[in-house]
Amino acid sequence: MRQLIIDGGHELTGEIKISGAKNSVVALIPAAILSDEEVTLYNVPDISDTRALLDIIALLNGKVEYQDEIMKIDTSKIENKLVPEELSKKLRASYYFMGALLGKFHYAEIYFPGGCNIGSRPIDFHINGFQKLGAEVTIEGNKYIFKADKLKGARIYLDFASVGATINIMLAAVKAEGTTFISNAAKEPEIVNIATLLNNMGAKITGAGTSEIKIEGVKKLGKAVIDVIPDRIEAGTYTIIGALLGKNLKISGIIEDHIDALLSKLKEMGVEMKIDNNSLIINRPKKYKSINVKTLVFPGFATDLGQPMSVLLTQADGMSIFEETIYENRMGHIKYLQKMGANIRVNDRTAIIVGKTPLKGEEVTATDLRAGAAMVIAGLIANGTTTVNEIEHILRGYENIVEKLTNVGAKIKIKEV
Ligand code: EPU
């Protein structure tokens, strides 16, 4: 077991470079298997989710070279095999092999996916989409079986603009006969990144990034390259850290439009930033105004930044309200913030946070990935030492978090216990 040990209260200065996006790369790797030739990804973050997907690709007989953030995936000899349950359960994104294998082989057997325990997270929209494309779907024990004689383009409406369902349906539809329309599609930047890779492979997808996506089926997909977009959640996490502890802290390699909602909330709190050419410089202000934050689908305030943001709200003067609207269970970190001294009352998916309260170092747990990020932020601003347990959650999504923070002056280390 590993823990993070954080000695709080140190000012942060220097530069943090943002890595490629976890939630893009976890779909780009499965998307690559739809190609019959080599696919090259640049700016690939080395996080445990990436490694788990590479294990799946190797198991399916794909060949991978991965060095210095460049990944070459040769899928010319891909075989359709059942991925063991422990591997599928390691992460949520193993479910992208449903769409990818179904699209390529018209048959897929996949165990239920894993991922953060932040709500019930059904995948009914994915399943409905596959069925509309002509697949027969059955459940056998802990696994789904998808079968289709052929896949045919269809009109698919999503009851909710789900990121995973939008991507999975694109993967299954890209080689279907005829044209597929996804209405009320998710508009997150990751969707555009995946559609761009598929188009570079020869697909005909238009409308990605809007709520209406059109996919004209093609027969063959080939060689392609793509840059993984910068991780907007990592960028947002470090920007929040900068708002709390930054002294001319530079966050580089960002796309401003992708974190617009966060930047506008920080400005509302009185945080000043200089934004210039894909980077920002941030300083901690003398005090923060309290605000309300409600998570929404893109371009609204990202659900994945809600937990990190709630730590900042403990330092604002007065009452702030943090409301989570995407998942049922994104308040796992609150009891640990309370243990550290925060004044927070939770009512279902809403947290009422009254500040400003100093936080003190304590032993806490990362109950999920972004709860873990929240614990790191809390530890960085607390008086004394914070010990974070179950850091595997954090390492699934933040590349070199210890090195990145140490380089700018934080006192943080991993301890093997
Ligand atoms: N939903 C359904 N049925 C479905 C699909 C989704 O009811 O078939 C519900 C979910 O239960 C949830 C909501 O719709 O309440 C949104 O789910 P969505 O499908 O958009 O999320 P996801 O694809 O499972 C991805 C990211 C999440 C991120 C969300 C929202 C990956 C691997 N995961 O999840 O990332 O929170 O989109 O932006 O891309 C994280 O990185 O910490 C994380 C949880």
Coordinates of C-alpha atoms and ligand atoms in Angstrom, one line a residue:
M1 CA 0.0 0.0 0.0
R2 CA 1.2 3.5 -0.7
Q3 CA 0.4 6.8 1.0
L4 CA 1.0 10.4 0.2
I5 CA 2.6 12.4 3.0
I6 CA 2.1 16.1 2.6
D7 CA 3.6 18.9 4.7
G8 CA 1.3 21.8 4.2
G9 CA 1.6 25.6 4.0
H10 CA 4.3 26.1 1.4
E11 CA 4.0 28.7 -1.2
L12 CA 4.3 27.4 -4.8
T13 CA 6.3 29.1 -7.5
G14 CA 7.7 28.0 -10.9
E15 CA 6.0 26.1 -13.7
I16 CA 3.7 23.1 -13.9
K17 CA 3.2 21.6 -17.4
I18 CA -0.1 20.0 -18.1
S19 CA -0.1 16.4 -19.5
G20 CA -2.4 14.8 -22.1
A21 CA -6.0 14.2 -21.1
K22 CA -6.8 11.0 -19.3
N23 CA -10.4 11.0 -20.5
S24 CA -9.3 11.4 -24.1
V25 CA -6.4 8.9 -24.1
V26 CA -8.6 6.2 -22.5
A27 CA -10.9 6.4 -25.5
L28 CA -8.2 7.1 -28.2
I29 CA -6.4 3.8 -27.4
P30 CA -9.5 1.6 -27.8
A31 CA -10.5 3.7 -30.9
A32 CA -7.1 2.7 -32.5
I33 CA -8.1 -0.9 -32.8
L34 CA -10.7 0.1 -35.5
S35 CA -7.8 0.9 -37.8
D36 CA -6.1 -1.8 -39.9
E37 CA -2.8 0.0 -39.8
E38 CA -0.6 1.9 -37.4
V39 CA -2.0 4.7 -35.2
T40 CA 0.3 7.2 -33.4
L41 CA -0.7 9.2 -30.4
Y42 CA 1.4 12.1 -29.2
N43 CA 1.3 13.7 -25.7
V44 CA 0.2 10.4 -24.0
P45 CA 0.1 10.7 -20.2
D46 CA 1.8 7.9 -18.3
I47 CA -0.9 7.1 -15.8
S48 CA -2.1 3.7 -14.6
D49 CA -5.3 3.9 -16.7
T50 CA -3.0 4.2 -19.8
R51 CA -1.0 1.2 -18.7
A52 CA -4.1 -0.9 -18.1
L53 CA -5.4 -0.2 -21.6
L54 CA -2.0 -1.1 -23.0
D55 CA -2.3 -4.5 -21.2
I56 CA -5.7 -5.0 -22.9
I57 CA -4.3 -4.1 -26.4
A58 CA -1.4 -6.5 -25.8
L59 CA -3.9 -9.2 -24.8
L60 CA -5.8 -8.6 -28.1
N61 CA -2.5 -9.1 -30.0
G62 CA -1.9 -5.5 -30.8
K63 CA 1.7 -4.2 -30.9
V64 CA 2.6 -1.1 -28.9
E65 CA 5.7 1.1 -28.6
Y66 CA 5.4 3.7 -25.9
Q67 CA 8.2 6.1 -25.1
D68 CA 8.5 9.8 -24.3
E69 CA 4.8 10.4 -24.5
I70 CA 4.6 8.9 -28.0
M71 CA 2.6 5.8 -28.5
K72 CA 2.5 3.7 -31.7
I73 CA -0.2 1.1 -31.8
D74 CA -0.1 -1.5 -34.6
T75 CA -3.5 -3.1 -34.7
S76 CA -3.1 -5.0 -38.0
K77 CA -3.1 -8.4 -36.2
I78 CA -5.8 -7.6 -33.6
E79 CA -7.8 -10.6 -32.4
N80 CA -11.2 -10.5 -30.8
K81 CA -10.6 -12.0 -27.3
L82 CA -12.3 -11.8 -23.9
V83 CA -10.4 -9.5 -21.6
P84 CA -10.1 -10.9 -18.1
E85 CA -12.4 -9.5 -15.6
E86 CA -9.7 -8.1 -13.2
L87 CA -8.4 -6.1 -16.1
S88 CA -11.8 -4.8 -17.3
K89 CA -12.6 -3.8 -13.7
K90 CA -9.4 -1.7 -13.3
L91 CA -11.0 1.2 -15.0
R92 CA -14.2 2.7 -16.4
A93 CA -12.9 3.1 -19.9
S94 CA -12.5 -0.6 -20.6
Y95 CA -16.1 -0.2 -21.8
Y96 CA -14.8 1.6 -25.0
F97 CA -13.8 -1.9 -26.2
M98 CA -17.5 -2.6 -26.5
G99 CA -18.0 -0.1 -29.2
A100 CA -14.6 -0.7 -30.8
L101 CA -14.8 -4.5 -30.9
L102 CA -18.4 -4.4 -32.0
G103 CA -17.6 -1.9 -34.7
K104 CA -14.6 -4.0 -36.0
F105 CA -15.8 -7.6 -35.5
H106 CA -19.6 -7.3 -35.1
Y107 CA -19.1 -9.3 -31.9
A108 CA -17.8 -8.4 -28.4
E109 CA -17.8 -10.0 -25.0
I110 CA -16.8 -7.6 -22.2
Y111 CA -17.0 -7.8 -18.4
F112 CA -18.6 -5.0 -16.5
P113 CA -16.3 -2.0 -16.3
G114 CA -14.8 -0.5 -13.1
G115 CA -14.0 3.1 -12.3
C116 CA -14.7 5.5 -9.5
N117 CA -17.5 4.8 -7.1
I118 CA -19.3 8.1 -7.5
G119 CA -22.8 6.9 -8.3
S120 CA -24.6 4.0 -9.9
R121 CA -23.2 4.8 -13.4
P122 CA -25.5 2.7 -15.6
I123 CA -24.6 2.2 -19.2
D124 CA -28.1 1.9 -20.6
F125 CA -27.6 4.7 -23.2
H126 CA -24.6 2.8 -24.6
I127 CA -26.6 -0.4 -24.8
N128 CA -29.6 1.3 -26.4
G129 CA -27.3 2.9 -29.0
F130 CA -25.7 -0.5 -29.9
Q131 CA -29.2 -2.0 -30.2
K132 CA -30.4 0.8 -32.5
L133 CA -27.4 0.0 -34.7
G134 CA -28.6 -3.6 -35.0
A135 CA -26.7 -5.4 -32.2
E136 CA -28.3 -8.0 -30.0
V137 CA -27.2 -7.5 -26.4
T138 CA -27.3 -10.1 -23.7
I139 CA -25.9 -10.3 -20.2
E140 CA -24.2 -13.5 -19.0
G141 CA -23.0 -13.4 -15.4
N142 CA -20.8 -10.3 -15.1
K143 CA -20.4 -9.8 -18.8
Y144 CA -22.1 -8.3 -21.8
I145 CA -22.3 -10.0 -25.1
F146 CA -22.9 -7.9 -28.2
K147 CA -23.6 -9.6 -31.6
A148 CA -24.7 -8.2 -34.9
D149 CA -24.9 -9.8 -38.4
K150 CA -24.3 -6.3 -39.7
L151 CA -24.4 -2.8 -38.2
K152 CA -26.7 -0.3 -39.8
G153 CA -26.8 3.5 -39.4
A154 CA -29.6 4.8 -37.1
R155 CA -31.0 7.9 -35.4
I156 CA -30.1 7.8 -31.8
Y157 CA -31.3 10.2 -29.1
L158 CA -29.5 10.3 -25.8
D159 CA -31.7 11.0 -22.7
F160 CA -28.7 12.6 -21.2
A161 CA -25.6 14.0 -23.0
S162 CA -23.4 11.2 -21.8
V163 CA -19.7 11.4 -22.7
G164 CA -19.2 7.6 -22.6
A165 CA -22.3 6.8 -24.6
T166 CA -21.5 9.4 -27.3
I167 CA -18.0 8.0 -27.7
N168 CA -19.0 4.4 -27.6
I169 CA -21.8 4.9 -30.2
M170 CA -19.3 6.8 -32.5
L171 CA -16.9 3.8 -32.2
A172 CA -19.6 1.3 -33.1
A173 CA -21.2 3.4 -35.9
V174 CA -18.0 4.5 -37.7
K175 CA -17.9 1.4 -39.9
A176 CA -21.7 0.7 -40.0
E177 CA -23.6 0.7 -43.3
G178 CA -25.3 4.1 -43.8
T179 CA -25.5 7.1 -41.6
T180 CA -25.9 7.5 -37.9
F181 CA -27.2 10.6 -36.1
I182 CA -26.6 11.1 -32.4
S183 CA -28.9 13.8 -31.0
N184 CA -28.3 15.4 -27.6
A185 CA -24.7 14.2 -27.9
A186 CA -22.1 15.2 -25.3
K187 CA -20.0 18.2 -26.3
E188 CA -16.9 17.7 -24.2
P189 CA -13.6 18.5 -25.8
E190 CA -12.6 14.8 -25.5
I191 CA -15.4 13.9 -27.9
V192 CA -13.9 16.2 -30.5
N193 CA -10.4 14.6 -29.9
I194 CA -11.8 11.1 -30.5
A195 CA -13.8 12.2 -33.6
T196 CA -10.7 13.9 -35.0
L197 CA -8.6 10.7 -34.6
L198 CA -11.4 8.6 -36.3
N199 CA -11.6 11.1 -39.2
N200 CA -7.8 11.1 -39.5
M201 CA -8.2 7.3 -39.9
G202 CA -10.7 7.8 -42.7
A203 CA -14.0 8.1 -40.9
K204 CA -16.7 10.7 -41.9
I205 CA -17.9 12.3 -38.7
T206 CA -19.2 15.8 -38.5
G207 CA -20.7 17.9 -35.7
A208 CA -18.5 16.6 -32.9
G209 CA -18.4 19.3 -30.2
T210 CA -22.1 20.1 -30.9
S211 CA -25.2 18.2 -29.7
E212 CA -25.9 16.7 -33.2
I213 CA -23.2 14.3 -34.5
K214 CA -23.5 12.8 -38.0
I215 CA -21.5 9.6 -38.8
E216 CA -21.4 8.3 -42.4
G217 CA -20.2 4.8 -42.2
V218 CA -17.0 3.8 -44.1
K219 CA -15.6 0.4 -45.1
K220 CA -12.0 0.8 -43.9
L221 CA -10.0 2.8 -41.5
G222 CA -6.2 3.2 -41.8
K223 CA -3.0 4.9 -40.6
A224 CA -3.4 8.1 -38.5
V225 CA -1.8 10.4 -36.0
I226 CA -3.3 12.5 -33.3
D227 CA -2.3 14.8 -30.5
V228 CA -4.0 14.0 -27.2
I229 CA -5.5 17.3 -26.0
P230 CA -4.3 18.8 -22.7
D231 CA -6.0 17.5 -19.6
R232 CA -8.5 20.2 -18.6
I233 CA -9.2 18.6 -15.3
E234 CA -5.5 18.4 -14.4
A235 CA -5.1 22.0 -15.6
G236 CA -8.1 23.0 -13.4
T237 CA -6.8 21.1 -10.4
Y238 CA -3.4 22.9 -10.5
T239 CA -5.1 26.2 -11.2
I240 CA -7.1 25.8 -8.0
I241 CA -3.9 24.9 -6.2
G242 CA -2.4 28.1 -7.7
A243 CA -5.3 30.1 -6.4
L244 CA -4.6 28.8 -2.9
L245 CA -0.8 28.8 -2.8
G246 CA 0.6 30.3 -6.0
K247 CA 3.2 33.0 -6.2
N248 CA 3.5 33.7 -9.9
L249 CA 2.8 30.0 -10.4
K250 CA 2.7 29.2 -14.2
I251 CA 0.4 26.5 -15.5
S252 CA 1.4 25.8 -19.1
G253 CA 0.0 23.8 -21.9
I254 CA -3.6 24.6 -21.3
I255 CA -6.5 25.4 -23.7
E256 CA -8.3 28.4 -22.1
D257 CA -11.7 27.6 -23.6
H258 CA -11.7 24.2 -22.0
I259 CA -11.5 25.6 -18.5
D260 CA -13.5 28.8 -19.0
A261 CA -16.1 28.0 -16.4
L262 CA -13.5 27.5 -13.7
L263 CA -11.6 30.6 -14.7
S264 CA -14.7 32.7 -14.5
K265 CA -15.6 31.3 -11.1
L266 CA -12.1 32.0 -9.8
K267 CA -12.4 35.6 -11.1
E268 CA -15.7 35.9 -9.2
M269 CA -13.9 34.9 -6.0
G270 CA -11.3 37.6 -6.5
V271 CA -8.4 35.5 -7.9
E272 CA -6.3 37.3 -10.5
M273 CA -4.7 35.5 -13.4
K274 CA -2.7 36.5 -16.4
I275 CA -3.6 34.3 -19.4
D276 CA -1.4 34.3 -22.4
N277 CA -0.8 31.8 -25.2
N278 CA -1.8 28.5 -23.7
S279 CA -0.5 29.3 -20.2
L280 CA -1.6 31.2 -17.2
I281 CA 0.2 32.8 -14.2
I282 CA -1.7 32.8 -11.0
N283 CA -1.2 34.4 -7.5
R284 CA -3.0 33.7 -4.3
P285 CA -5.1 36.7 -3.4
K286 CA -5.3 38.1 0.2
K287 CA -8.9 36.8 0.5
Y288 CA -11.6 35.0 -1.4
K289 CA -15.2 35.9 -1.9
S290 CA -17.7 33.1 -1.3
I291 CA -19.5 31.9 -4.4
N292 CA -21.9 29.2 -5.6
V293 CA -20.8 26.4 -7.9
K294 CA -23.0 24.0 -9.8
T295 CA -21.5 21.2 -11.9
L296 CA -22.9 20.8 -15.4
V297 CA -22.0 19.2 -18.7
F298 CA -19.5 21.0 -20.9
P299 CA -19.2 24.0 -21.2
G300 CA -20.6 24.2 -17.7
F301 CA -18.5 23.7 -14.6
A302 CA -16.9 20.2 -14.9
T303 CA -18.1 17.6 -12.4
D304 CA -14.5 16.4 -12.1
L305 CA -13.5 19.8 -10.7
G306 CA -16.3 20.1 -8.2
Q307 CA -14.4 18.2 -5.4
P308 CA -11.1 20.1 -5.8
M309 CA -13.1 23.4 -6.0
S310 CA -14.9 22.6 -2.7
V311 CA -11.5 22.8 -0.9
L312 CA -11.0 26.3 -2.2
L313 CA -14.4 27.3 -1.0
T314 CA -13.5 26.4 2.6
Q315 CA -11.1 29.3 2.4
A316 CA -13.6 31.9 1.2
D317 CA -15.2 34.4 3.6
G318 CA -18.9 33.5 4.2
M319 CA -21.2 30.8 2.8
S320 CA -20.6 29.1 -0.5
I321 CA -22.8 26.4 -2.0
F322 CA -21.4 23.6 -4.1
E323 CA -24.0 21.6 -6.0
E324 CA -23.2 18.4 -7.9
T325 CA -25.7 17.6 -10.7
I326 CA -24.1 14.8 -12.7
Y327 CA -23.4 12.0 -10.1
E328 CA -25.3 10.9 -7.0
N329 CA -22.2 10.3 -4.9
R330 CA -19.5 13.0 -5.3
M331 CA -19.3 14.0 -1.6
G332 CA -17.0 11.2 -0.4
H333 CA -14.3 13.7 0.4
I334 CA -16.4 15.9 2.6
K335 CA -16.1 13.9 5.9
Y336 CA -12.3 14.2 5.6
L337 CA -12.5 17.9 5.0
Q338 CA -14.6 18.1 8.1
K339 CA -12.0 16.1 10.0
M340 CA -9.4 18.6 8.9
G341 CA -11.5 21.5 10.3
A342 CA -13.8 22.6 7.5
N343 CA -17.3 23.8 8.3
I344 CA -19.5 21.9 5.7
R345 CA -23.0 20.6 5.8
V346 CA -24.1 18.1 3.2
N347 CA -27.6 17.7 2.0
D348 CA -27.8 15.0 -0.7
R349 CA -25.9 16.4 -3.6
T350 CA -25.4 19.9 -2.2
A351 CA -22.6 21.0 0.2
I352 CA -23.0 24.3 2.2
I353 CA -19.5 25.5 3.0
V354 CA -18.9 28.2 5.5
G355 CA -15.4 29.8 5.6
K356 CA -12.9 30.8 6.2
T357 CA -11.6 27.8 8.3
P358 CA -8.0 26.9 8.7
L359 CA -7.4 23.2 7.9
K360 CA -5.1 21.0 10.0
G361 CA -3.1 18.0 8.8
E362 CA -4.9 14.6 9.4
E363 CA -5.0 11.1 8.1
V364 CA -7.5 11.0 5.3
T365 CA -8.5 8.7 2.4
A366 CA -8.8 9.2 -1.4
T367 CA -12.3 7.6 -1.8
D368 CA -12.1 8.2 -5.6
L369 CA -9.9 10.0 -8.1
R370 CA -11.1 13.6 -7.7
A371 CA -11.8 13.1 -4.0
G372 CA -8.1 12.2 -3.9
A373 CA -7.2 15.4 -5.7
A374 CA -9.3 17.3 -3.2
M375 CA -7.3 15.6 -0.3
V376 CA -4.0 16.6 -1.9
I377 CA -5.1 20.2 -2.2
A378 CA -6.4 20.2 1.4
G379 CA -3.1 18.7 2.6
L380 CA -1.1 21.4 0.7
I381 CA -2.9 24.2 2.5
A382 CA -3.2 22.5 5.9
N383 CA -1.1 23.3 9.0
G384 CA 1.0 20.2 9.7
T385 CA 1.2 16.9 8.0
T386 CA -1.5 15.1 6.1
T387 CA -1.4 11.4 5.2
V388 CA -3.5 10.4 2.2
N389 CA -4.5 6.7 2.0
E390 CA -5.6 4.8 -1.1
I391 CA -3.6 6.9 -3.5
E392 CA -4.0 4.4 -6.3
H393 CA -7.1 6.4 -7.2
I394 CA -5.0 9.5 -7.7
L395 CA -2.3 7.9 -9.7
R396 CA -4.9 6.6 -12.2
G397 CA -5.4 10.2 -13.3
Y398 CA -2.6 12.6 -12.4
E399 CA 0.7 12.0 -14.2
N400 CA 3.8 12.6 -12.0
I401 CA 1.8 14.5 -9.4
V402 CA 4.5 14.2 -6.8
E403 CA 7.3 15.5 -9.1
K404 CA 5.1 18.3 -10.6
L405 CA 4.2 19.6 -7.1
T406 CA 7.7 19.1 -5.7
N407 CA 9.2 21.1 -8.6
V408 CA 7.2 24.2 -7.6
G409 CA 8.0 24.0 -3.9
A410 CA 5.5 21.6 -2.3
K411 CA 6.6 19.1 0.4
I412 CA 4.9 15.9 -0.8
K413 CA 6.2 12.4 -1.1
I414 CA 5.0 8.8 -1.6
K415 CA 5.5 6.4 1.3
E416 CA 5.4 2.6 0.9
V417 CA 3.7 1.0 3.9
Ligands
EPU1 N1 -25.5 7.8 -17.5 C1 -26.6 7.0 -17.5 N2 -26.7 6.0 -18.5 C2 -25.6 5.9 -19.4 C3 -24.5 6.7 -19.3 C4 -24.5 7.7 -18.3 O1 -27.6 7.1 -16.7 O2 -25.7 5.0 -20.2 C5 -25.5 8.9 -16.4 C6 -24.3 8.6 -15.4 O3 -24.7 7.7 -14.4 C7 -24.0 10.0 -14.9 C8 -24.3 10.8 -16.1 O4 -25.1 10.1 -17.0 O5 -24.9 10.3 -13.9 C9 -23.0 11.3 -16.9 O6 -22.3 10.2 -17.3 P1 -21.3 10.2 -18.5 O7 -21.6 9.0 -19.4 O8 -21.2 11.5 -19.2 O9 -19.9 9.9 -17.8 P2 -18.8 8.8 -18.2 O10 -18.6 8.7 -19.6 O11 -19.1 7.6 -17.3 C10 -16.8 10.5 -18.3 C11 -15.5 10.6 -17.5 C12 -15.8 11.0 -16.1 C13 -16.5 12.4 -16.1 C14 -17.8 12.3 -17.0 C15 -18.5 13.6 -17.1 C16 -14.2 8.9 -18.6 C17 -13.5 7.6 -18.5 N3 -14.9 9.3 -17.5 O12 -17.6 9.5 -17.5 O13 -14.5 11.2 -15.5 O14 -16.9 12.7 -14.8 O15 -17.5 11.7 -18.3 O16 -17.7 14.5 -17.7 O17 -14.1 9.6 -19.6 C18 -13.0 11.4 -13.7 O18 -12.2 11.6 -14.5 O19 -12.9 11.5 -12.5 C19 -14.3 10.9 -14.2 C20 -15.2 10.4 -13.4

